[in-house]
Amino acid sequence: IKEQEEPKLLRTFKGHKDEINAIAFHPQRKAFMTQQTDRHRFNDSMVFVWNLNQSGNIYKYIGHRVHIT
């Protein structure tokens, strides 16, 4: 039996200050969206849309008042 290699970290996406509670991927794998809800104010969240073809985020939305599904 061949031993499998450990997975390698390819990229780190930085922006959220706290843990994320939602993630969704573009159907063609061009981008993905992450959401973080403020622990102290549940109705205040931050959403990032990340481009998988470049490093960094495309859009950042702050103060979203409802949960995103």
PDB file of N, CA, C and O in Angstrom:
ATOM      1  N   ILE A   1       0.853  -1.174   0.000  1.00  0.00           N
ATOM      2  CA  ILE A   1       0.000   0.000   0.000  1.00  0.00           C
ATOM      3  C   ILE A   1       0.899   1.236   0.000  1.00  0.00           C
ATOM      4  O   ILE A   1       1.796   1.365   0.833  1.00  0.00           O
ATOM      5  N   LYS A   2       0.616   2.137  -0.926  1.00  0.00           N
ATOM      6  CA  LYS A   2       1.396   3.368  -1.038  1.00  0.00           C
ATOM      7  C   LYS A   2       0.956   4.378   0.018  1.00  0.00           C
ATOM      8  O   LYS A   2      -0.230   4.613   0.216  1.00  0.00           O
ATOM      9  N   GLU A   3       1.929   4.988   0.688  1.00  0.00           N
ATOM     10  CA  GLU A   3       1.628   5.983   1.707  1.00  0.00           C
ATOM     11  C   GLU A   3       1.248   7.309   1.048  1.00  0.00           C
ATOM     12  O   GLU A   3       1.894   7.746   0.102  1.00  0.00           O
ATOM     13  N   GLN A   4       0.190   7.937   1.532  1.00  0.00           N
ATOM     14  CA  GLN A   4      -0.266   9.210   0.971  1.00  0.00           C
ATOM     15  C   GLN A   4       0.506  10.365   1.581  1.00  0.00           C
ATOM     16  O   GLN A   4       0.880  10.328   2.748  1.00  0.00           O
ATOM     17  N   GLU A   5       0.741  11.385   0.751  1.00  0.00           N
ATOM     18  CA  GLU A   5       1.423  12.582   1.223  1.00  0.00           C
ATOM     19  C   GLU A   5       0.473  13.451   2.034  1.00  0.00           C
ATOM     20  O   GLU A   5      -0.729  13.427   1.820  1.00  0.00           O
ATOM     21  N   GLU A   6       1.032  14.224   2.939  1.00  0.00           N
ATOM     22  CA  GLU A   6       0.254  15.198   3.698  1.00  0.00           C
ATOM     23  C   GLU A   6      -0.226  16.294   2.749  1.00  0.00           C
ATOM     24  O   GLU A   6       0.511  16.698   1.853  1.00  0.00           O
ATOM     25  N   PRO A   7      -1.458  16.793   2.925  1.00  0.00           N
ATOM     26  CA  PRO A   7      -1.933  17.904   2.074  1.00  0.00           C
ATOM     27  C   PRO A   7      -1.080  19.157   2.289  1.00  0.00           C
ATOM     28  O   PRO A   7      -0.591  19.401   3.390  1.00  0.00           O
ATOM     29  N   LYS A   8      -0.892  19.926   1.224  1.00  0.00           N
ATOM     30  CA  LYS A   8      -0.099  21.151   1.293  1.00  0.00           C
ATOM     31  C   LYS A   8      -1.004  22.363   1.203  1.00  0.00           C
ATOM     32  O   LYS A   8      -1.941  22.384   0.413  1.00  0.00           O
ATOM     33  N   LEU A   9      -0.714  23.378   1.995  1.00  0.00           N
ATOM     34  CA  LEU A   9      -1.443  24.634   1.956  1.00  0.00           C
ATOM     35  C   LEU A   9      -1.024  25.402   0.709  1.00  0.00           C
ATOM     36  O   LEU A   9       0.154  25.679   0.504  1.00  0.00           O
ATOM     37  N   LEU A  10      -1.982  25.707  -0.157  1.00  0.00           N
ATOM     38  CA  LEU A  10      -1.678  26.403  -1.399  1.00  0.00           C
ATOM     39  C   LEU A  10      -1.804  27.908  -1.282  1.00  0.00           C
ATOM     40  O   LEU A  10      -1.068  28.660  -1.905  1.00  0.00           O
ATOM     41  N   ARG A  11      -2.781  28.368  -0.504  1.00  0.00           N
ATOM     42  CA  ARG A  11      -3.022  29.800  -0.374  1.00  0.00           C
ATOM     43  C   ARG A  11      -3.787  30.083   0.910  1.00  0.00           C
ATOM     44  O   ARG A  11      -4.585  29.267   1.351  1.00  0.00           O
ATOM     45  N   THR A  12      -3.569  31.254   1.470  1.00  0.00           N
ATOM     46  CA  THR A  12      -4.308  31.709   2.643  1.00  0.00           C
ATOM     47  C   THR A  12      -5.089  32.954   2.259  1.00  0.00           C
ATOM     48  O   THR A  12      -4.538  33.857   1.640  1.00  0.00           O
ATOM     49  N   PHE A  13      -6.352  32.974   2.598  1.00  0.00           N
ATOM     50  CA  PHE A  13      -7.206  34.127   2.336  1.00  0.00           C
ATOM     51  C   PHE A  13      -7.388  34.877   3.649  1.00  0.00           C
ATOM     52  O   PHE A  13      -7.955  34.342   4.592  1.00  0.00           O
ATOM     53  N   LYS A  14      -6.898  36.091   3.711  1.00  0.00           N
ATOM     54  CA  LYS A  14      -6.969  36.879   4.938  1.00  0.00           C
ATOM     55  C   LYS A  14      -7.984  38.004   4.796  1.00  0.00           C
ATOM     56  O   LYS A  14      -8.058  38.629   3.757  1.00  0.00           O
ATOM     57  N   GLY A  15      -8.722  38.255   5.867  1.00  0.00           N
ATOM     58  CA  GLY A  15      -9.690  39.341   5.853  1.00  0.00           C
ATOM     59  C   GLY A  15     -10.616  39.293   7.041  1.00  0.00           C
ATOM     60  O   GLY A  15     -10.834  40.292   7.703  1.00  0.00           O
ATOM     61  N   HIS A  16     -11.187  38.125   7.328  1.00  0.00           N
ATOM     62  CA  HIS A  16     -12.075  37.998   8.474  1.00  0.00           C
ATOM     63  C   HIS A  16     -11.278  38.089   9.763  1.00  0.00           C
ATOM     64  O   HIS A  16     -10.163  37.594   9.862  1.00  0.00           O
ATOM     65  N   LYS A  17     -11.867  38.715  10.760  1.00  0.00           N
ATOM     66  CA  LYS A  17     -11.227  38.849  12.068  1.00  0.00           C
ATOM     67  C   LYS A  17     -11.658  37.729  13.019  1.00  0.00           C
ATOM     68  O   LYS A  17     -11.064  37.522  14.060  1.00  0.00           O
ATOM     69  N   ASP A  18     -12.720  37.012  12.669  1.00  0.00           N
ATOM     70  CA  ASP A  18     -13.274  35.965  13.518  1.00  0.00           C
ATOM     71  C   ASP A  18     -13.573  34.761  12.631  1.00  0.00           C
ATOM     72  O   ASP A  18     -13.387  34.807  11.422  1.00  0.00           O
ATOM     73  N   GLU A  19     -14.072  33.701  13.235  1.00  0.00           N
ATOM     74  CA  GLU A  19     -14.386  32.502  12.458  1.00  0.00           C
ATOM     75  C   GLU A  19     -15.539  32.762  11.502  1.00  0.00           C
ATOM     76  O   GLU A  19     -16.419  33.587  11.769  1.00  0.00           O
ATOM     77  N   ILE A  20     -15.539  32.049  10.380  1.00  0.00           N
ATOM     78  CA  ILE A  20     -16.631  32.194   9.412  1.00  0.00           C
ATOM     79  C   ILE A  20     -17.704  31.169   9.738  1.00  0.00           C
ATOM     80  O   ILE A  20     -17.429  30.117  10.303  1.00  0.00           O
ATOM     81  N   ASN A  21     -18.949  31.493   9.393  1.00  0.00           N
ATOM     82  CA  ASN A  21     -20.041  30.565   9.667  1.00  0.00           C
ATOM     83  C   ASN A  21     -20.815  30.181   8.418  1.00  0.00           C
ATOM     84  O   ASN A  21     -21.801  29.470   8.502  1.00  0.00           O
ATOM     85  N   ALA A  22     -20.353  30.624   7.248  1.00  0.00           N
ATOM     86  CA  ALA A  22     -20.985  30.218   5.996  1.00  0.00           C
ATOM     87  C   ALA A  22     -19.961  30.346   4.871  1.00  0.00           C
ATOM     88  O   ALA A  22     -19.100  31.224   4.893  1.00  0.00           O
ATOM     89  N   ILE A  23     -20.065  29.437   3.909  1.00  0.00           N
ATOM     90  CA  ILE A  23     -19.213  29.485   2.720  1.00  0.00           C
ATOM     91  C   ILE A  23     -20.014  28.931   1.545  1.00  0.00           C
ATOM     92  O   ILE A  23     -20.803  28.005   1.705  1.00  0.00           O
ATOM     93  N   ALA A  24     -19.851  29.539   0.378  1.00  0.00           N
ATOM     94  CA  ALA A  24     -20.537  29.074  -0.830  1.00  0.00           C
ATOM     95  C   ALA A  24     -19.589  29.276  -2.008  1.00  0.00           C
ATOM     96  O   ALA A  24     -18.904  30.292  -2.095  1.00  0.00           O
ATOM     97  N   PHE A  25     -19.565  28.298  -2.915  1.00  0.00           N
ATOM     98  CA  PHE A  25     -18.681  28.349  -4.070  1.00  0.00           C
ATOM     99  C   PHE A  25     -19.446  28.658  -5.349  1.00  0.00           C
ATOM    100  O   PHE A  25     -20.573  28.197  -5.530  1.00  0.00           O
ATOM    101  N   HIS A  26     -18.832  29.423  -6.243  1.00  0.00           N
ATOM    102  CA  HIS A  26     -19.368  29.695  -7.573  1.00  0.00           C
ATOM    103  C   HIS A  26     -19.434  28.366  -8.322  1.00  0.00           C
ATOM    104  O   HIS A  26     -18.522  27.542  -8.208  1.00  0.00           O
ATOM    105  N   PRO A  27     -20.499  28.120  -9.107  1.00  0.00           N
ATOM    106  CA  PRO A  27     -20.635  26.846  -9.811  1.00  0.00           C
ATOM    107  C   PRO A  27     -19.443  26.510 -10.726  1.00  0.00           C
ATOM    108  O   PRO A  27     -19.120  25.344 -10.909  1.00  0.00           O
ATOM    109  N   GLN A  28     -18.793  27.504 -11.284  1.00  0.00           N
ATOM    110  CA  GLN A  28     -17.655  27.261 -12.178  1.00  0.00           C
ATOM    111  C   GLN A  28     -16.317  27.415 -11.453  1.00  0.00           C
ATOM    112  O   GLN A  28     -15.270  27.527 -12.081  1.00  0.00           O
ATOM    113  N   ARG A  29     -16.363  27.459 -10.132  1.00  0.00           N
ATOM    114  CA  ARG A  29     -15.175  27.547  -9.268  1.00  0.00           C
ATOM    115  C   ARG A  29     -14.313  28.777  -9.569  1.00  0.00           C
ATOM    116  O   ARG A  29     -13.097  28.727  -9.507  1.00  0.00           O
ATOM    117  N   LYS A  30     -14.959  29.889  -9.879  1.00  0.00           N
ATOM    118  CA  LYS A  30     -14.239  31.135 -10.125  1.00  0.00           C
ATOM    119  C   LYS A  30     -14.099  31.978  -8.862  1.00  0.00           C
ATOM    120  O   LYS A  30     -13.215  32.807  -8.766  1.00  0.00           O
ATOM    121  N   ALA A  31     -15.014  31.785  -7.920  1.00  0.00           N
ATOM    122  CA  ALA A  31     -15.036  32.597  -6.711  1.00  0.00           C
ATOM    123  C   ALA A  31     -15.752  31.830  -5.611  1.00  0.00           C
ATOM    124  O   ALA A  31     -16.399  30.817  -5.855  1.00  0.00           O
ATOM    125  N   PHE A  32     -15.629  32.346  -4.390  1.00  0.00           N
ATOM    126  CA  PHE A  32     -16.427  31.817  -3.291  1.00  0.00           C
ATOM    127  C   PHE A  32     -16.751  32.947  -2.322  1.00  0.00           C
ATOM    128  O   PHE A  32     -16.100  33.993  -2.324  1.00  0.00           O
ATOM    129  N   MET A  33     -17.791  32.752  -1.521  1.00  0.00           N
ATOM    130  CA  MET A  33     -18.269  33.754  -0.589  1.00  0.00           C
ATOM    131  C   MET A  33     -18.145  33.199   0.821  1.00  0.00           C
ATOM    132  O   MET A  33     -18.388  32.023   1.056  1.00  0.00           O
ATOM    133  N   THR A  34     -17.708  34.061   1.752  1.00  0.00           N
ATOM    134  CA  THR A  34     -17.656  33.677   3.160  1.00  0.00           C
ATOM    135  C   THR A  34     -18.407  34.706   3.985  1.00  0.00           C
ATOM    136  O   THR A  34     -18.458  35.882   3.623  1.00  0.00           O
ATOM    137  N   GLN A  35     -19.008  34.260   5.091  1.00  0.00           N
ATOM    138  CA  GLN A  35     -19.740  35.158   5.981  1.00  0.00           C
ATOM    139  C   GLN A  35     -19.269  34.953   7.408  1.00  0.00           C
ATOM    140  O   GLN A  35     -19.038  33.820   7.838  1.00  0.00           O
ATOM    141  N   GLN A  36     -19.145  36.049   8.114  1.00  0.00           N
ATOM    142  CA  GLN A  36     -18.804  36.049   9.537  1.00  0.00           C
ATOM    143  C   GLN A  36     -19.847  36.870  10.262  1.00  0.00           C
ATOM    144  O   GLN A  36     -20.166  37.975   9.849  1.00  0.00           O
ATOM    145  N   THR A  37     -20.406  36.329  11.336  1.00  0.00           N
ATOM    146  CA  THR A  37     -21.353  37.064  12.166  1.00  0.00           C
ATOM    147  C   THR A  37     -20.640  37.504  13.432  1.00  0.00           C
ATOM    148  O   THR A  37     -19.960  36.700  14.069  1.00  0.00           O
ATOM    149  N   ASP A  38     -20.789  38.744  13.791  1.00  0.00           N
ATOM    150  CA  ASP A  38     -20.161  39.284  14.998  1.00  0.00           C
ATOM    151  C   ASP A  38     -20.707  38.539  16.212  1.00  0.00           C
ATOM    152  O   ASP A  38     -21.920  38.434  16.396  1.00  0.00           O
ATOM    153  N   ARG A  39     -19.821  38.020  17.037  1.00  0.00           N
ATOM    154  CA  ARG A  39     -20.231  37.252  18.223  1.00  0.00           C
ATOM    155  C   ARG A  39     -21.035  38.079  19.210  1.00  0.00           C
ATOM    156  O   ARG A  39     -21.895  37.577  19.909  1.00  0.00           O
ATOM    157  N   HIS A  40     -20.759  39.365  19.289  1.00  0.00           N
ATOM    158  CA  HIS A  40     -21.399  40.223  20.285  1.00  0.00           C
ATOM    159  C   HIS A  40     -22.686  40.860  19.775  1.00  0.00           C
ATOM    160  O   HIS A  40     -23.541  41.234  20.547  1.00  0.00           O
ATOM    161  N   ARG A  41     -22.794  41.007  18.462  1.00  0.00           N
ATOM    162  CA  ARG A  41     -24.003  41.595  17.862  1.00  0.00           C
ATOM    163  C   ARG A  41     -24.435  40.669  16.734  1.00  0.00           C
ATOM    164  O   ARG A  41     -23.995  40.793  15.604  1.00  0.00           O
ATOM    165  N   PHE A  42     -25.330  39.725  17.019  1.00  0.00           N
ATOM    166  CA  PHE A  42     -25.714  38.690  16.054  1.00  0.00           C
ATOM    167  C   PHE A  42     -26.247  39.256  14.749  1.00  0.00           C
ATOM    168  O   PHE A  42     -26.092  38.664  13.697  1.00  0.00           O
ATOM    169  N   ASN A  43     -26.885  40.411  14.787  1.00  0.00           N
ATOM    170  CA  ASN A  43     -27.472  40.985  13.571  1.00  0.00           C
ATOM    171  C   ASN A  43     -26.481  41.805  12.754  1.00  0.00           C
ATOM    172  O   ASN A  43     -26.870  42.544  11.872  1.00  0.00           O
ATOM    173  N   ASP A  44     -25.201  41.698  13.043  1.00  0.00           N
ATOM    174  CA  ASP A  44     -24.180  42.444  12.302  1.00  0.00           C
ATOM    175  C   ASP A  44     -23.189  41.444  11.722  1.00  0.00           C
ATOM    176  O   ASP A  44     -22.526  40.726  12.442  1.00  0.00           O
ATOM    177  N   SER A  45     -23.108  41.373  10.397  1.00  0.00           N
ATOM    178  CA  SER A  45     -22.206  40.404   9.797  1.00  0.00           C
ATOM    179  C   SER A  45     -21.366  41.036   8.695  1.00  0.00           C
ATOM    180  O   SER A  45     -21.608  42.158   8.256  1.00  0.00           O
ATOM    181  N   MET A  46     -20.370  40.287   8.262  1.00  0.00           N
ATOM    182  CA  MET A  46     -19.450  40.725   7.230  1.00  0.00           C
ATOM    183  C   MET A  46     -19.376  39.623   6.177  1.00  0.00           C
ATOM    184  O   MET A  46     -19.238  38.447   6.507  1.00  0.00           O
ATOM    185  N   VAL A  47     -19.466  39.999   4.907  1.00  0.00           N
ATOM    186  CA  VAL A  47     -19.420  39.040   3.810  1.00  0.00           C
ATOM    187  C   VAL A  47     -18.270  39.412   2.879  1.00  0.00           C
ATOM    188  O   VAL A  47     -18.106  40.575   2.523  1.00  0.00           O
ATOM    189  N   PHE A  48     -17.479  38.405   2.505  1.00  0.00           N
ATOM    190  CA  PHE A  48     -16.408  38.580   1.534  1.00  0.00           C
ATOM    191  C   PHE A  48     -16.706  37.723   0.311  1.00  0.00           C
ATOM    192  O   PHE A  48     -17.168  36.592   0.451  1.00  0.00           O
ATOM    193  N   VAL A  49     -16.427  38.245  -0.872  1.00  0.00           N
ATOM    194  CA  VAL A  49     -16.462  37.467  -2.101  1.00  0.00           C
ATOM    195  C   VAL A  49     -15.016  37.391  -2.589  1.00  0.00           C
ATOM    196  O   VAL A  49     -14.388  38.413  -2.859  1.00  0.00           O
ATOM    197  N   TRP A  50     -14.488  36.179  -2.672  1.00  0.00           N
ATOM    198  CA  TRP A  50     -13.081  35.945  -2.998  1.00  0.00           C
ATOM    199  C   TRP A  50     -12.936  35.432  -4.432  1.00  0.00           C
ATOM    200  O   TRP A  50     -13.692  34.582  -4.864  1.00  0.00           O
ATOM    201  N   ASN A  51     -11.940  35.907  -5.130  1.00  0.00           N
ATOM    202  CA  ASN A  51     -11.621  35.457  -6.478  1.00  0.00           C
ATOM    203  C   ASN A  51     -10.602  34.328  -6.372  1.00  0.00           C
ATOM    204  O   ASN A  51      -9.532  34.516  -5.801  1.00  0.00           O
ATOM    205  N   LEU A  52     -10.896  33.174  -6.933  1.00  0.00           N
ATOM    206  CA  LEU A  52      -9.971  32.050  -6.862  1.00  0.00           C
ATOM    207  C   LEU A  52      -8.847  32.148  -7.882  1.00  0.00           C
ATOM    208  O   LEU A  52      -7.857  31.433  -7.786  1.00  0.00           O
ATOM    209  N   ASN A  53      -8.968  33.021  -8.863  1.00  0.00           N
ATOM    210  CA  ASN A  53      -7.930  33.177  -9.876  1.00  0.00           C
ATOM    211  C   ASN A  53      -6.873  34.198  -9.480  1.00  0.00           C
ATOM    212  O   ASN A  53      -5.866  34.333 -10.136  1.00  0.00           O
ATOM    213  N   GLN A  54      -7.119  34.960  -8.442  1.00  0.00           N
ATOM    214  CA  GLN A  54      -6.191  35.969  -7.943  1.00  0.00           C
ATOM    215  C   GLN A  54      -6.179  35.883  -6.429  1.00  0.00           C
ATOM    216  O   GLN A  54      -7.081  35.343  -5.826  1.00  0.00           O
ATOM    217  N   SER A  55      -5.148  36.431  -5.815  1.00  0.00           N
ATOM    218  CA  SER A  55      -5.174  36.496  -4.350  1.00  0.00           C
ATOM    219  C   SER A  55      -5.965  37.732  -3.939  1.00  0.00           C
ATOM    220  O   SER A  55      -6.001  38.724  -4.645  1.00  0.00           O
ATOM    221  N   GLY A  56      -6.597  37.652  -2.797  1.00  0.00           N
ATOM    222  CA  GLY A  56      -7.363  38.792  -2.307  1.00  0.00           C
ATOM    223  C   GLY A  56      -8.845  38.634  -2.541  1.00  0.00           C
ATOM    224  O   GLY A  56      -9.301  37.692  -3.167  1.00  0.00           O
ATOM    225  N   ASN A  57      -9.602  39.585  -2.033  1.00  0.00           N
ATOM    226  CA  ASN A  57     -11.051  39.512  -2.187  1.00  0.00           C
ATOM    227  C   ASN A  57     -11.524  40.486  -3.246  1.00  0.00           C
ATOM    228  O   ASN A  57     -10.852  41.451  -3.573  1.00  0.00           O
ATOM    229  N   ILE A  58     -12.679  40.196  -3.779  1.00  0.00           N
ATOM    230  CA  ILE A  58     -13.276  41.057  -4.789  1.00  0.00           C
ATOM    231  C   ILE A  58     -14.132  42.119  -4.102  1.00  0.00           C
ATOM    232  O   ILE A  58     -13.984  43.295  -4.343  1.00  0.00           O
ATOM    233  N   TYR A  59     -15.007  41.692  -3.229  1.00  0.00           N
ATOM    234  CA  TYR A  59     -15.924  42.594  -2.543  1.00  0.00           C
ATOM    235  C   TYR A  59     -15.953  42.288  -1.054  1.00  0.00           C
ATOM    236  O   TYR A  59     -15.776  41.150  -0.645  1.00  0.00           O
ATOM    237  N   LYS A  60     -16.240  43.310  -0.274  1.00  0.00           N
ATOM    238  CA  LYS A  60     -16.401  43.162   1.174  1.00  0.00           C
ATOM    239  C   LYS A  60     -17.648  43.934   1.570  1.00  0.00           C
ATOM    240  O   LYS A  60     -17.749  45.127   1.314  1.00  0.00           O
ATOM    241  N   TYR A  61     -18.609  43.238   2.157  1.00  0.00           N
ATOM    242  CA  TYR A  61     -19.855  43.855   2.608  1.00  0.00           C
ATOM    243  C   TYR A  61     -19.881  43.827   4.133  1.00  0.00           C
ATOM    244  O   TYR A  61     -19.742  42.763   4.734  1.00  0.00           O
ATOM    245  N   ILE A  62     -20.080  44.964   4.759  1.00  0.00           N
ATOM    246  CA  ILE A  62     -20.093  45.057   6.215  1.00  0.00           C
ATOM    247  C   ILE A  62     -21.461  45.546   6.670  1.00  0.00           C
ATOM    248  O   ILE A  62     -22.060  46.431   6.053  1.00  0.00           O
ATOM    249  N   GLY A  63     -21.951  44.962   7.756  1.00  0.00           N
ATOM    250  CA  GLY A  63     -23.203  45.417   8.348  1.00  0.00           C
ATOM    251  C   GLY A  63     -24.438  44.733   7.797  1.00  0.00           C
ATOM    252  O   GLY A  63     -25.542  45.218   7.990  1.00  0.00           O
ATOM    253  N   HIS A  64     -24.283  43.605   7.167  1.00  0.00           N
ATOM    254  CA  HIS A  64     -25.426  42.843   6.669  1.00  0.00           C
ATOM    255  C   HIS A  64     -26.271  42.444   7.853  1.00  0.00           C
ATOM    256  O   HIS A  64     -25.762  41.937   8.845  1.00  0.00           O
ATOM    257  N   ARG A  65     -27.568  42.670   7.800  1.00  0.00           N
ATOM    258  CA  ARG A  65     -28.426  42.512   8.977  1.00  0.00           C
ATOM    259  C   ARG A  65     -29.148  41.175   9.085  1.00  0.00           C
ATOM    260  O   ARG A  65     -29.774  40.893  10.086  1.00  0.00           O
ATOM    261  N   VAL A  66     -29.104  40.340   8.083  1.00  0.00           N
ATOM    262  CA  VAL A  66     -29.784  39.037   8.159  1.00  0.00           C
ATOM    263  C   VAL A  66     -28.806  37.945   7.778  1.00  0.00           C
ATOM    264  O   VAL A  66     -27.807  38.188   7.104  1.00  0.00           O
ATOM    265  N   HIS A  67     -29.106  36.724   8.209  1.00  0.00           N
ATOM    266  CA  HIS A  67     -28.259  35.580   7.896  1.00  0.00           C
ATOM    267  C   HIS A  67     -28.331  35.286   6.400  1.00  0.00           C
ATOM    268  O   HIS A  67     -29.391  35.374   5.789  1.00  0.00           O
ATOM    269  N   ILE A  68     -27.244  34.906   5.822  1.00  0.00           N
ATOM    270  CA  ILE A  68     -27.191  34.591   4.392  1.00  0.00           C
ATOM    271  C   ILE A  68     -27.265  33.081   4.225  1.00  0.00           C
ATOM    272  O   ILE A  68     -26.596  32.340   4.938  1.00  0.00           O
ATOM    273  N   THR A  69     -28.071  32.615   3.294  1.00  0.00           N
ATOM    274  CA  THR A  69     -28.200  31.182   3.048  1.00  0.00           C
ATOM    275  C   THR A  69     -27.845  30.851   1.623  1.00  0.00           C
ATOM    276  O   THR A  69     -27.824  31.688   0.773  1.00  0.00           O
TER     277      THR A  69
END
